[in-house]
Short mmCIF file of C-alpha atoms in Angstrom, two decimals:
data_model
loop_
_atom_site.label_atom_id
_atom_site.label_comp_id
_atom_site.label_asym_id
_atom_site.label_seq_id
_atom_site.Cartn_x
_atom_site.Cartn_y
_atom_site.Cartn_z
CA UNK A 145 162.40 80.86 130.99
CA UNK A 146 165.58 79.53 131.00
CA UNK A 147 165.00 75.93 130.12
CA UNK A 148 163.07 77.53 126.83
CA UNK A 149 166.24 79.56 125.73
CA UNK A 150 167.96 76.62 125.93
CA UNK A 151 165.21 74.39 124.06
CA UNK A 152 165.70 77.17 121.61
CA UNK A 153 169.62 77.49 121.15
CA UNK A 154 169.44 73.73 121.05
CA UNK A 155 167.75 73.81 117.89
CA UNK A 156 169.13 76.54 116.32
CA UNK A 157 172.34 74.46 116.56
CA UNK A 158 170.68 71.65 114.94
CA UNK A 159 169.81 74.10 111.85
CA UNK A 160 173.57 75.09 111.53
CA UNK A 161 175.09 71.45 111.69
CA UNK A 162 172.42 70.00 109.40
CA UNK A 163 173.00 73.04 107.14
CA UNK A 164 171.87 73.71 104.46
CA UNK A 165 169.81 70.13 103.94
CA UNK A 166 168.05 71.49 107.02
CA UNK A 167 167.26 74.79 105.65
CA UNK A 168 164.39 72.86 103.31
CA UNK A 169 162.68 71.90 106.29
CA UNK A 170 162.47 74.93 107.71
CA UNK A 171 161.79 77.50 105.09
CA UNK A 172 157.72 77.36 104.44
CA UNK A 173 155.48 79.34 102.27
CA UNK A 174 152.68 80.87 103.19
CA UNK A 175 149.73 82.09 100.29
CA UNK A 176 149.10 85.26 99.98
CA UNK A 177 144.96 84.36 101.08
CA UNK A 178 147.04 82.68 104.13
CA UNK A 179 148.05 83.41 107.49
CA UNK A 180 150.13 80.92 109.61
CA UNK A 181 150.19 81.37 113.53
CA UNK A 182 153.74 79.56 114.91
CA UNK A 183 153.70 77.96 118.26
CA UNK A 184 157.07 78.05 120.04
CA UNK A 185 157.10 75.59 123.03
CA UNK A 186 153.49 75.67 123.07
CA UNK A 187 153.24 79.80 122.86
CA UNK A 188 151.92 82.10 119.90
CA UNK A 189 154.85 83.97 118.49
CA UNK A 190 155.19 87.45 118.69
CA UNK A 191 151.24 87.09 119.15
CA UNK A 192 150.42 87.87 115.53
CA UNK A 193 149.90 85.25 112.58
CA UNK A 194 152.87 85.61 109.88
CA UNK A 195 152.62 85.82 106.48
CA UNK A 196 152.36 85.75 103.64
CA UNK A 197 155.50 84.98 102.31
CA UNK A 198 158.45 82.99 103.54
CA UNK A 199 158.90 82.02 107.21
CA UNK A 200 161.38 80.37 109.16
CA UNK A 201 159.90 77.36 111.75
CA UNK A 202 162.55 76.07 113.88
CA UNK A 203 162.66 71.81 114.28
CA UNK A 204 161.56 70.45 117.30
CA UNK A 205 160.36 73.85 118.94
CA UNK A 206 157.81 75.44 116.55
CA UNK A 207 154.71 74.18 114.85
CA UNK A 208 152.74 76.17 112.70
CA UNK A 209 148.85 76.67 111.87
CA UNK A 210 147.84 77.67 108.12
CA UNK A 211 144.74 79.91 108.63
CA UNK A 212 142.60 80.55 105.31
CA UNK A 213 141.56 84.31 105.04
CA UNK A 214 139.44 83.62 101.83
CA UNK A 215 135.14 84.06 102.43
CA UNK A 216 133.66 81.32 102.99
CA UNK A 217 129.83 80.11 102.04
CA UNK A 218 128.20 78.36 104.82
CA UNK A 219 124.81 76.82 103.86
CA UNK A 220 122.05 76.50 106.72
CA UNK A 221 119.82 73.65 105.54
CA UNK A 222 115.95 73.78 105.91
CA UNK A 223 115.29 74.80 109.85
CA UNK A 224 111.84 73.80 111.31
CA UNK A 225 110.50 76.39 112.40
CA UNK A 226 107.26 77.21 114.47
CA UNK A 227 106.46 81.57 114.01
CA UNK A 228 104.94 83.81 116.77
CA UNK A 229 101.59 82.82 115.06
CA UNK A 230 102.03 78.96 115.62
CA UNK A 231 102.60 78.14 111.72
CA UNK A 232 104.99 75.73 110.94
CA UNK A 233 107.30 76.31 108.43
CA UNK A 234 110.55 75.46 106.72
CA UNK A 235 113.74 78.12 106.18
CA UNK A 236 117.12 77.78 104.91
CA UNK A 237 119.71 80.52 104.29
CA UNK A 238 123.33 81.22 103.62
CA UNK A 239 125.97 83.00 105.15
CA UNK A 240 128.77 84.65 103.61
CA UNK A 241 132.19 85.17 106.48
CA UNK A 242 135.76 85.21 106.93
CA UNK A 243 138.55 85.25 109.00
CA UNK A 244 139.41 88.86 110.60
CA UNK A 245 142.31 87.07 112.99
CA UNK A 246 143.84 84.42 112.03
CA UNK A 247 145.31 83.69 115.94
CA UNK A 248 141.83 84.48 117.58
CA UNK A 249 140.20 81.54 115.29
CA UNK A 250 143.23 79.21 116.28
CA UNK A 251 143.10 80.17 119.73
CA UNK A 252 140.59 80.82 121.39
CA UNK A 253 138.06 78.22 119.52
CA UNK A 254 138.68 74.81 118.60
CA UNK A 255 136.71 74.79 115.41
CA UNK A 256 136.35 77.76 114.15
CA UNK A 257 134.66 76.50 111.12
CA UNK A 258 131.80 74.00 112.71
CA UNK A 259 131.29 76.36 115.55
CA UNK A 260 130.30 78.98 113.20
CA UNK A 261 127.83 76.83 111.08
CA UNK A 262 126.12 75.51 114.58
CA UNK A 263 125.55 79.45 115.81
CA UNK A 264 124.01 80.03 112.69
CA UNK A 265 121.73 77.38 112.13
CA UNK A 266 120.59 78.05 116.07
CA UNK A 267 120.26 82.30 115.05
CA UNK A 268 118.07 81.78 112.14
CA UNK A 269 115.38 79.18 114.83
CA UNK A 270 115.88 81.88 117.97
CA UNK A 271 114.93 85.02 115.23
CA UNK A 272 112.77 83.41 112.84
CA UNK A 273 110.53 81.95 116.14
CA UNK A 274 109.58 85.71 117.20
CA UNK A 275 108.39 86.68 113.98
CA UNK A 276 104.70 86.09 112.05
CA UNK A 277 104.39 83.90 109.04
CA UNK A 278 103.56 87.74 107.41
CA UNK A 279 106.87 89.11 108.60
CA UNK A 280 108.83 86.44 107.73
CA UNK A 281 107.56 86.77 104.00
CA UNK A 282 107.62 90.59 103.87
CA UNK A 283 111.12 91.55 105.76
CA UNK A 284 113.61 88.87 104.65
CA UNK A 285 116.27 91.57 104.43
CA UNK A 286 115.61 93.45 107.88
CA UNK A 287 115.62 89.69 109.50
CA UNK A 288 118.83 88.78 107.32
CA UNK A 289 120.41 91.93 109.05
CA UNK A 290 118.89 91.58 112.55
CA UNK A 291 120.97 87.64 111.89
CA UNK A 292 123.87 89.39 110.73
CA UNK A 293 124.55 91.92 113.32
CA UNK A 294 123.89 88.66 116.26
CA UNK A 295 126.46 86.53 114.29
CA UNK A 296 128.88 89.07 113.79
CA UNK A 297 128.61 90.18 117.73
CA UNK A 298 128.60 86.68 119.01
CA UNK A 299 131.86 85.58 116.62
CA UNK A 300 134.08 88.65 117.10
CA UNK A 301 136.07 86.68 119.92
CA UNK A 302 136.66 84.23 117.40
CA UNK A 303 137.86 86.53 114.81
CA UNK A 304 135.38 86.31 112.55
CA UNK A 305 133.60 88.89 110.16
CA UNK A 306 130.00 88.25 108.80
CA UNK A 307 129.86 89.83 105.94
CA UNK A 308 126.44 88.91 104.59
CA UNK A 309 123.12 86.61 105.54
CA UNK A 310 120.69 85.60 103.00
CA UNK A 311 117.24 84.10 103.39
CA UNK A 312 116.82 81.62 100.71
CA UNK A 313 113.46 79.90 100.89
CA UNK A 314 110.27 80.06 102.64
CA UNK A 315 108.34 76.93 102.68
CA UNK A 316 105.11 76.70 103.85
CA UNK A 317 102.65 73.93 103.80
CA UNK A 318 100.16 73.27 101.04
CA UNK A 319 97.05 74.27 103.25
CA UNK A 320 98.36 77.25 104.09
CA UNK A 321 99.23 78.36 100.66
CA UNK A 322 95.80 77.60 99.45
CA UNK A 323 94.57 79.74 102.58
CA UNK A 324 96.67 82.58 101.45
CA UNK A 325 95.93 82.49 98.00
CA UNK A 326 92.01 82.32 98.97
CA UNK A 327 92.64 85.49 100.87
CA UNK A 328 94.78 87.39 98.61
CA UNK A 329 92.20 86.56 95.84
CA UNK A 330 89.06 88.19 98.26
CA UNK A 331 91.30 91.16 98.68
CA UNK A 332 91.50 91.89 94.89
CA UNK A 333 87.76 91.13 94.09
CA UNK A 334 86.90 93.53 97.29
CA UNK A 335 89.10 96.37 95.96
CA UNK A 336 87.69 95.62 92.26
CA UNK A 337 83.88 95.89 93.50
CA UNK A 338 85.01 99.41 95.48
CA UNK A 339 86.27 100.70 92.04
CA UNK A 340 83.49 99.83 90.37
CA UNK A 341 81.44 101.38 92.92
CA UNK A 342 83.43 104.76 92.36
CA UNK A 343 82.94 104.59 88.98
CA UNK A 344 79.22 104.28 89.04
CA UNK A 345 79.30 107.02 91.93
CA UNK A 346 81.37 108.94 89.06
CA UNK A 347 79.12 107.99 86.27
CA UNK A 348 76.19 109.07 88.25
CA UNK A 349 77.29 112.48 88.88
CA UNK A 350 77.92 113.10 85.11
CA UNK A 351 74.92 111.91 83.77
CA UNK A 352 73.19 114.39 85.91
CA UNK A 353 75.04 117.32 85.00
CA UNK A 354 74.62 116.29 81.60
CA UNK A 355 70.97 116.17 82.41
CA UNK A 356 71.21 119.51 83.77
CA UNK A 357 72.59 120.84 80.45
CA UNK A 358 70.23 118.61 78.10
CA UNK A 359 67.04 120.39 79.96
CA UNK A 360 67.91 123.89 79.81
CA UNK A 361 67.84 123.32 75.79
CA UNK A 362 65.17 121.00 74.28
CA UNK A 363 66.77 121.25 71.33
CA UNK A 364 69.99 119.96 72.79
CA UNK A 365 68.01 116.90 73.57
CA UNK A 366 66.57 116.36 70.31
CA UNK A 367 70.47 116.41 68.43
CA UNK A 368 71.21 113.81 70.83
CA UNK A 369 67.93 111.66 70.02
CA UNK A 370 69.63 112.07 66.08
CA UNK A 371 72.72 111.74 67.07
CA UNK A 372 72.34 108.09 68.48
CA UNK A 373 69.54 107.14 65.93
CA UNK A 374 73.11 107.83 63.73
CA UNK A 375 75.12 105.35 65.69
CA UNK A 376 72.87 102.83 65.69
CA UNK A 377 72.52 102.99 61.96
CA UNK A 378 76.39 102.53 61.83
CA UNK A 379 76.21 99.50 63.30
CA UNK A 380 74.10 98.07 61.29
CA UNK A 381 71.58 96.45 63.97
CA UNK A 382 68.81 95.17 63.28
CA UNK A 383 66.83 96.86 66.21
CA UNK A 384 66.19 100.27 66.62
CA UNK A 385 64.62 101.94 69.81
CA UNK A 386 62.85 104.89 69.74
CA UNK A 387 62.53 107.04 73.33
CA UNK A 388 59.33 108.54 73.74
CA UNK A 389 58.95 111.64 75.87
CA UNK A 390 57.58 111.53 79.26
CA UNK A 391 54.89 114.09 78.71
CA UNK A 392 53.72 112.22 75.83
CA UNK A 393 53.26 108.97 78.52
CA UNK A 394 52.33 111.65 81.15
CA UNK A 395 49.26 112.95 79.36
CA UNK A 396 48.32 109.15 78.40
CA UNK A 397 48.12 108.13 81.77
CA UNK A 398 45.62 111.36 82.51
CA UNK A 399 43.53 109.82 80.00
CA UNK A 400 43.28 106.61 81.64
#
């Protein structure tokens, strides 16, 4: 209105009679990584941050925010949490953001900063509670994007971007570990008796094709007999074991 063009020539009058010692207090530099959003008589300027660069803040009319644009690592310490399957366990993460608008984050939030950290130490319980202990261990990333995506929707007002969430550590307690690690070791010695089983299944069926072979040819049998009488004379053992023929202990047990 018209008391604010006034407020407003006022000062600019003040610049040019305290010229140029006044000029030092109102040039100010903004970073490049920086973004500075200028109240006039309590109003956003032009509605967009300025920077980076130089800008020009009139005395007694403007004040000016600095706004950081750089990513920022926000550290969720270790969350109690209780999973669908009623085990209680311990998870901490990270989370990797920035600033998309610098005037959103001044305006329309007080703290952009610790409002951010409290949402996402609150996403990681809410998440995290409707998932197993098993899911939790086995789809860290598809959880650290489910996170993501209900960060990033919940803080665009704010003007913030998530750009990443990370699932550092899984702590369980000691019982359950030892529960796991009795299971996981019954797994391996079930699947290690089924591949033994296959290979006796395996063995089986070879030994009575060889069979097969060996008893259309009773000479084929007999180059075997030789052939591991050889071996065992290799090996220099002490024992040797001669097979008899079953129709030798056939026509022994007719005589008896």
């Amino acid at each position: 209105g018209v008391c604010g063009w006034i407020l407003v020539s006022l000062s600019f009058l003040l610049v040019l009679i305290t010229f140029p010692f006044s000029i030092w207090m109102c040039i100010k530099i903004v970073k490049e990584y920086e973004r500075a959003v200028v109240f006039r008589l309590g109003l956003i300027l032009s509605k967009r941050a300025k920077g980076p660069g130089l800008i020009l803040i009139l005395p007694c009319t403007d004040v000016f925010i600095k706004v950081d644009l750089r990513t920022v690592t926000c550290n969720i310490p270790p969350q109690e949490i209780l999973t669908k399957d009623s085990v209680t366990t311990q998870v901490d993460g990270v989370v990797y953001y920035k600033i998309q608008s610098a005037v959103c984050a001044v305006a329309n939030v007080a703290n952009v900063h610790l409002a951010t950290y409290l949402l996402a130490q609150t996403t990681l319980r809410n998440v995290l509670g409707t998932q197993s202990l098993s899911q939790i261990l086995s789809s860290r990333e598809d959880i650290a994007h489910n996170i993501q995506v209900i960060l990033d929707n919940a803080t665009y007002q704010w003007g913030i971007k998530v750009a990443r969430v990370e699932i550092k550590d899984v702590r369980i307690p000691v019982q359950m570990q030892r529960s796991m690690a009795a299971e996981a070791e019954a797994t391996r010695e079930g699947r290690a008796k089924v591949v033994a089983a296959e290979g006796e299944m395996n063995a089986s069926r070879v030994l009575k094709q060889a069979s097969l072979v060996l008893s259309e040819s009773p000479a084929a049998l007999q180059l075997r007999y030789l052939q591991t009488l050889a071996t065992l004379a290799t090996e220099k053992s002490s024992t040797i074991v001669f097979p008899l023929p079953m129709n030798i202990l056939q026509g022994l047990g007719s005589h008896f």
